[in-house]
Coordinates of C-alpha atoms in Angstrom, one line a residue:
M1 CA 66.2 90.7 112.3
K2 CA 64.1 89.8 109.2
L3 CA 60.7 89.0 109.3
T4 CA 58.5 86.2 107.2
G5 CA 55.9 85.9 105.6
T6 CA 53.7 84.5 108.4
L7 CA 55.3 86.4 111.0
R8 CA 54.4 89.5 109.5
I9 CA 51.2 88.6 108.3
L10 CA 50.2 87.9 112.6
V11 CA 52.0 91.1 113.9
L12 CA 49.1 92.6 111.1
A13 CA 46.3 90.9 112.6
V14 CA 47.9 92.1 115.4
S15 CA 48.0 95.4 114.8
I16 CA 44.9 95.4 113.2
I17 CA 42.5 93.7 115.7
G18 CA 44.0 95.3 118.7
I19 CA 43.4 99.3 117.1
S20 CA 39.7 97.5 117.0
L21 CA 39.3 97.1 120.6
F22 CA 40.8 99.9 121.5
H23 CA 38.4 101.7 119.3
Y24 CA 34.9 99.4 120.8
L25 CA 36.4 99.1 123.9
T26 CA 36.6 102.9 124.5
P27 CA 33.7 105.0 125.7
L28 CA 32.1 107.2 123.4
H29 CA 32.7 110.9 125.2
L30 CA 36.0 110.3 124.2
P31 CA 36.5 111.0 120.6
A32 CA 39.9 112.5 121.4
L33 CA 40.7 108.7 122.2
H34 CA 39.2 107.7 118.8
D35 CA 40.5 110.3 116.4
I36 CA 44.0 108.8 117.4
F37 CA 42.8 105.3 117.2
Q38 CA 41.1 106.2 113.7
R39 CA 44.6 107.9 112.8
L40 CA 46.7 105.0 113.9
Y41 CA 44.9 102.5 111.1
Y42 CA 47.0 103.8 109.2
L43 CA 50.4 102.1 110.5
P44 CA 49.0 98.6 109.6
I45 CA 47.6 99.3 106.2
I46 CA 51.0 101.3 105.5
L47 CA 52.9 98.2 106.4
A48 CA 51.1 95.5 104.7
A49 CA 51.2 97.6 101.5
F50 CA 54.9 97.7 102.4
W51 CA 55.6 94.5 102.8
F52 CA 53.3 92.7 100.4
G53 CA 52.8 95.9 97.7
L54 CA 49.6 96.0 96.4
R55 CA 47.2 92.8 97.4
G56 CA 48.9 93.4 100.6
G57 CA 47.6 97.5 101.4
L58 CA 44.3 96.3 99.8
A59 CA 43.8 93.3 101.8
A60 CA 44.8 95.5 104.7
S61 CA 42.8 98.4 104.2
I62 CA 39.8 96.2 103.6
V63 CA 39.8 94.0 106.9
V64 CA 40.3 97.6 108.6
S65 CA 37.0 98.8 106.9
C66 CA 35.3 95.7 107.6
L67 CA 36.3 96.1 111.3
Y68 CA 35.7 99.8 111.1
A69 CA 32.5 100.2 110.1
P70 CA 30.2 97.9 112.6
H71 CA 31.3 100.8 114.5
I72 CA 30.7 103.5 112.9
L73 CA 26.8 102.0 112.6
F74 CA 26.4 100.8 116.1
Q75 CA 28.2 102.6 118.1
W76 CA 28.1 106.3 115.8
G77 CA 25.0 105.7 114.5
A78 CA 23.4 108.2 117.6
R79 CA 25.5 111.0 115.9
P80 CA 24.7 111.1 112.4
S81 CA 26.7 114.8 111.5
L82 CA 29.7 112.2 112.4
D83 CA 28.7 109.6 109.9
M84 CA 30.4 111.5 106.7
E85 CA 33.4 112.1 107.7
K86 CA 33.6 108.4 109.4
F87 CA 32.8 107.1 106.3
L88 CA 35.1 109.4 104.0
E89 CA 37.6 108.5 106.7
I90 CA 36.9 104.5 105.2
L91 CA 37.1 105.9 101.8
L92 CA 40.7 107.3 102.5
Y93 CA 42.0 103.6 103.9
N94 CA 41.5 101.8 100.3
V95 CA 43.2 104.9 98.8
V96 CA 46.4 105.2 101.0
G97 CA 46.5 101.3 101.1
G98 CA 45.5 101.0 97.1
V99 CA 47.9 104.0 96.5
T100 CA 50.8 102.8 99.0
G101 CA 50.7 99.3 97.4
F102 CA 50.8 100.2 94.0
L103 CA 54.3 102.2 95.1
C104 CA 55.4 99.7 96.9
Q105 CA 54.9 97.2 94.1
K106 CA 56.9 98.9 91.6
E107 CA 59.6 99.5 93.4
E108 CA 59.8 96.4 95.1
E109 CA 60.2 95.2 90.7
R110 CA 62.4 97.8 90.0
R111 CA 64.7 96.2 92.1
E112 CA 63.6 93.2 91.0
E113 CA 65.0 94.0 87.8
L114 CA 68.2 96.2 89.6
E115 CA 69.8 93.1 90.6
R116 CA 68.1 90.5 87.9
A117 CA 70.5 93.8 86.1
A118 CA 73.6 92.7 88.4
R119 CA 73.7 89.3 88.0
R120 CA 73.6 89.8 84.4
L121 CA 76.7 92.0 84.6
E122 CA 78.4 90.2 87.3
D123 CA 78.0 86.6 85.1
S124 CA 79.1 88.6 81.8
Y125 CA 81.9 90.3 83.5
R126 CA 83.2 86.8 84.1
T127 CA 82.7 85.3 81.2
L128 CA 84.5 88.7 79.5
R129 CA 87.6 87.9 82.4
S130 CA 87.3 84.1 81.5
Q131 CA 88.1 84.9 78.1
A132 CA 90.8 87.5 78.3
D133 CA 92.6 85.1 80.3
L134 CA 91.7 82.4 77.6
I135 CA 93.5 85.2 75.0
I136 CA 96.4 86.4 77.0
G137 CA 96.9 82.9 77.7
I138 CA 96.8 82.0 73.5
E139 CA 99.1 85.1 73.6
E140 CA 101.9 84.2 75.6
Q141 CA 101.7 80.7 73.9
L142 CA 101.8 82.5 70.8
R143 CA 104.9 84.3 71.4
R144 CA 106.5 81.4 73.2
A145 CA 105.6 79.3 70.0
E146 CA 107.6 82.2 67.8
R147 CA 110.8 83.0 70.3
L148 CA 111.1 78.8 69.8
S149 CA 111.0 79.2 65.9
A150 CA 113.7 82.1 65.8
I151 CA 115.7 79.7 69.3
G152 CA 114.9 76.9 66.5
E153 CA 116.9 79.2 63.5
L154 CA 119.4 79.9 65.8
S155 CA 119.8 76.8 66.6
A156 CA 120.5 75.3 63.4
M157 CA 122.9 77.8 62.7
L158 CA 124.5 77.0 65.6
A159 CA 124.9 73.1 64.9
H160 CA 126.2 74.3 61.9
E161 CA 128.4 77.1 62.2
I162 CA 129.6 76.9 65.3
R163 CA 130.1 73.1 67.0
N164 CA 132.1 72.2 63.9
P165 CA 134.5 74.4 64.5
L166 CA 134.7 73.8 67.8
G167 CA 135.0 70.2 67.6
S168 CA 137.9 71.0 65.7
I169 CA 139.9 74.0 67.4
R170 CA 138.9 71.1 70.5
G171 CA 140.6 68.7 68.5
T172 CA 144.1 71.0 67.7
A173 CA 144.2 72.1 71.7
E174 CA 143.9 68.4 72.5
I175 CA 146.9 67.4 70.4
L176 CA 149.2 70.8 71.1
R177 CA 148.8 69.9 75.1
D178 CA 150.3 66.9 74.3
D179 CA 153.6 68.5 72.8
F180 CA 153.9 70.0 76.3
P181 CA 155.3 68.3 79.9
S182 CA 152.8 68.9 82.8
G183 CA 153.7 72.2 84.8
H184 CA 154.8 73.5 81.4
P185 CA 153.2 77.5 80.8
K186 CA 151.3 76.9 77.9
Q187 CA 149.5 73.9 79.2
E188 CA 147.7 75.7 81.5
F189 CA 146.1 78.0 78.5
L190 CA 145.3 74.5 76.7
D191 CA 143.7 73.8 79.6
I192 CA 141.3 76.7 80.5
L193 CA 140.8 76.9 75.9
L194 CA 139.5 73.1 76.5
K195 CA 137.5 73.7 79.6
E196 CA 136.0 77.0 77.5
T197 CA 135.7 74.8 74.5
D198 CA 133.4 73.0 76.8
R199 CA 131.4 75.8 77.8
L200 CA 130.7 76.9 74.5
N201 CA 129.9 73.5 73.7
R202 CA 127.4 73.1 76.4
V203 CA 125.6 76.3 75.6
V204 CA 125.0 75.2 72.2
E205 CA 123.2 72.0 73.7
D206 CA 121.3 73.8 75.5
F207 CA 120.1 76.3 72.6
L208 CA 119.3 72.5 71.0
R209 CA 117.2 70.7 74.1
L210 CA 115.5 73.8 73.8
A211 CA 114.4 74.0 70.4
R212 CA 113.5 70.6 70.5
P213 CA 110.1 69.1 71.1
V214 CA 110.2 67.6 74.1
E215 CA 109.7 64.0 73.8
V216 CA 108.4 62.2 76.3
E217 CA 109.2 58.5 76.8
K218 CA 106.8 57.6 80.1
R219 CA 107.6 55.1 82.1
T220 CA 106.9 54.1 85.6
C221 CA 109.3 56.7 87.4
D222 CA 110.3 56.9 91.5
L223 CA 110.6 60.4 92.1
A224 CA 112.1 60.5 96.0
A225 CA 114.6 57.6 94.3
E226 CA 115.9 60.1 92.0
L227 CA 115.6 63.3 93.9
R228 CA 117.6 61.0 96.5
E229 CA 120.4 60.8 93.5
L230 CA 120.3 63.7 93.1
V231 CA 120.9 65.4 96.7
K232 CA 124.2 62.6 96.8
L233 CA 125.2 63.9 93.4
L234 CA 125.0 67.5 94.0
D235 CA 126.4 66.9 97.5
A236 CA 130.1 68.0 97.2
E237 CA 129.1 70.8 95.0
A238 CA 126.4 72.2 98.2
V239 CA 129.6 71.4 100.6
T240 CA 132.2 73.1 98.6
R241 CA 130.5 76.8 98.9
G242 CA 128.9 76.3 101.9
V243 CA 125.2 74.9 101.7
R244 CA 122.8 72.6 103.6
L245 CA 121.4 70.3 100.7
T246 CA 118.4 68.2 102.8
L247 CA 115.6 66.2 100.9
D248 CA 112.4 65.5 102.9
A249 CA 110.2 63.2 100.6
D250 CA 106.9 61.6 101.9
D251 CA 106.2 58.0 100.8
I252 CA 104.7 59.2 97.6
P253 CA 103.6 57.1 94.2
P254 CA 105.3 56.4 91.4
V255 CA 104.2 58.7 88.6
A256 CA 104.9 58.4 84.1
G257 CA 107.3 60.2 83.4
D258 CA 111.1 60.1 81.9
P259 CA 113.0 60.1 84.4
E260 CA 115.9 61.6 82.4
R261 CA 114.1 64.7 81.4
L262 CA 112.7 65.2 84.9
R263 CA 116.6 64.5 86.8
Q264 CA 117.5 67.1 84.0
A265 CA 114.5 69.5 85.5
F266 CA 115.2 68.7 88.4
L267 CA 118.5 69.0 88.9
N268 CA 118.4 72.6 87.4
L269 CA 116.2 74.1 90.1
L270 CA 118.4 72.1 92.4
L271 CA 122.1 73.8 90.5
N272 CA 119.8 77.6 90.5
G273 CA 118.9 77.0 94.3
I274 CA 122.9 75.8 95.7
Q275 CA 124.2 78.8 93.0
A276 CA 121.9 81.3 94.9
T277 CA 122.5 80.3 98.3
T278 CA 125.5 81.8 100.4
A279 CA 127.9 80.2 102.6
G280 CA 125.9 79.1 106.0
G281 CA 122.4 79.0 103.8
S282 CA 120.4 75.9 102.9
V283 CA 118.6 74.0 100.5
T284 CA 115.7 72.2 101.1
V285 CA 113.3 70.0 98.4
R286 CA 109.9 68.6 100.0
V287 CA 108.0 66.2 98.1
R288 CA 104.1 65.6 99.0
E289 CA 101.1 63.3 97.5
V290 CA 98.4 66.1 97.2
P291 CA 94.9 63.8 96.9
R292 CA 92.0 65.1 94.7
S293 CA 89.4 67.5 95.7
G294 CA 86.7 68.2 93.8
D295 CA 87.5 68.7 90.0
E296 CA 90.9 68.7 90.5
P297 CA 92.6 65.5 90.0
A298 CA 95.8 64.0 92.5
F299 CA 99.5 65.5 91.6
V300 CA 102.5 65.5 93.3
E301 CA 104.6 68.1 94.4
L302 CA 107.7 68.7 94.9
S303 CA 108.9 72.5 96.4
F304 CA 112.4 73.5 96.0
N305 CA 112.9 76.1 98.2
D306 CA 116.4 78.0 99.0
N307 CA 117.3 80.9 101.8
G308 CA 119.1 82.8 99.1
A309 CA 119.0 86.4 98.4
G310 CA 115.6 86.1 96.6
I311 CA 114.3 87.3 92.6
A312 CA 113.2 90.9 92.2
R313 CA 109.2 91.5 92.0
E314 CA 109.8 92.7 88.4
N315 CA 111.2 89.8 87.3
L316 CA 109.6 87.0 88.5
E317 CA 107.3 87.2 85.2
R318 CA 110.5 86.6 83.1
I319 CA 112.1 84.7 85.0
F320 CA 110.9 81.5 82.2
G321 CA 111.9 83.4 79.3
P322 CA 114.7 82.2 76.7
F323 CA 118.3 83.7 77.6
F324 CA 116.6 85.8 81.0
T325 CA 119.3 85.1 84.1
T326 CA 120.4 87.1 86.7
K327 CA 123.6 84.9 87.0
E328 CA 126.7 86.0 86.0
G329 CA 128.4 83.9 83.0
G330 CA 124.4 82.1 82.9
T331 CA 122.8 81.4 79.6
G332 CA 119.2 82.1 80.6
L333 CA 117.9 78.2 79.5
G334 CA 117.8 76.3 82.3
L335 CA 114.2 77.3 83.3
A336 CA 112.5 77.1 80.2
I337 CA 114.4 73.7 79.5
T338 CA 112.8 73.3 83.2
Q339 CA 109.6 74.1 82.5
R340 CA 108.8 72.8 78.8
I341 CA 109.7 69.3 79.8
V342 CA 107.7 69.4 83.2
E343 CA 105.1 70.8 81.5
G344 CA 105.6 68.2 79.0
H345 CA 104.7 65.7 81.0
G346 CA 101.3 67.3 82.2
G347 CA 102.4 69.2 85.5
S348 CA 103.2 73.1 86.1
V349 CA 106.1 74.6 87.7
S350 CA 106.1 77.7 89.6
V351 CA 107.8 80.3 91.1
E352 CA 107.6 82.3 94.9
S353 CA 110.5 84.8 96.0
E354 CA 111.3 87.7 98.3
Q355 CA 114.1 89.2 98.3
G356 CA 116.3 88.3 101.2
R357 CA 113.6 85.4 102.5
G358 CA 114.7 83.2 99.4
T359 CA 113.2 81.4 96.3
T360 CA 110.4 78.8 96.4
F361 CA 109.4 76.9 92.6
R362 CA 107.4 74.6 92.6
V363 CA 106.3 71.3 90.6
R364 CA 103.3 69.5 90.5
L365 CA 103.4 66.7 88.1
P366 CA 100.0 64.5 87.8
V367 CA 99.9 61.1 89.5

């Protein structure tokens, strides 16, 4: 227990007065006891120096001297041979109080100086840490901008060099398919050709969508209604895969956003969850409003949870990067597009995953 200043002074006063009373009340024919009491004065003097520094040590030694001097003059005055020894003891009280107080005060000043230095170092560390985080964030944005710039150039090339020939190939395949009756072996190959043409065209569309800036036409958007439509749309896909798709939406206020863009982002996350979940598993979408807390504004949180295989820890940091995918036949653009859409609305998207237990994507949008 740490004593307060008043309590410390009270302890010192009681100690000094108690020792003095022992001196005055002890008969002079017991010099051994007087010697003991004489030495006991050093305890409150040193304690005062330890607690209050130089001023405390000197004050305690002066008080002790004032209380002990009458005892020497009036009780020991009949024995002059002892006077010099007793007065030297008083001198030692003051020397010990002064030296001990000086050293304790210097030690206390040194300790406070070290504490101030430690606080300055801690503040500097926090400042450097925040600046380092800021620099890392800026570098990541620059790298993303460079990647998007490269994607933009590639998209322009794809649109010209691939999309136009794809249109010609599709048109030719449709004409050829009409020349063969239903059930003809060659019509099956033409259907495959049309399907692959459509798939390549979707890849090109994804490239173009990722390369273009996200233009958000904000208007009132009912997230719960949009999600209900998507769940109804994807329910057949989920049933085909043996996956249970559920929606748990609280009564949440509408947000300002582009319903079409947000629907695309949510569709990507739902499809990822359904495709990552094996038969018998489930995909759950939960929506809740998080009220304002301190400096953090209110927001709506949407969580897309599946109990599929999960994502390896080393892949979590790259999961939103363009062209990164763990799905066979995937383009690696869905989550990158989703992140751009959500950030274009002033929100954020994060991922939590554990292999063997599933994955949760959290989307936060300002209210």
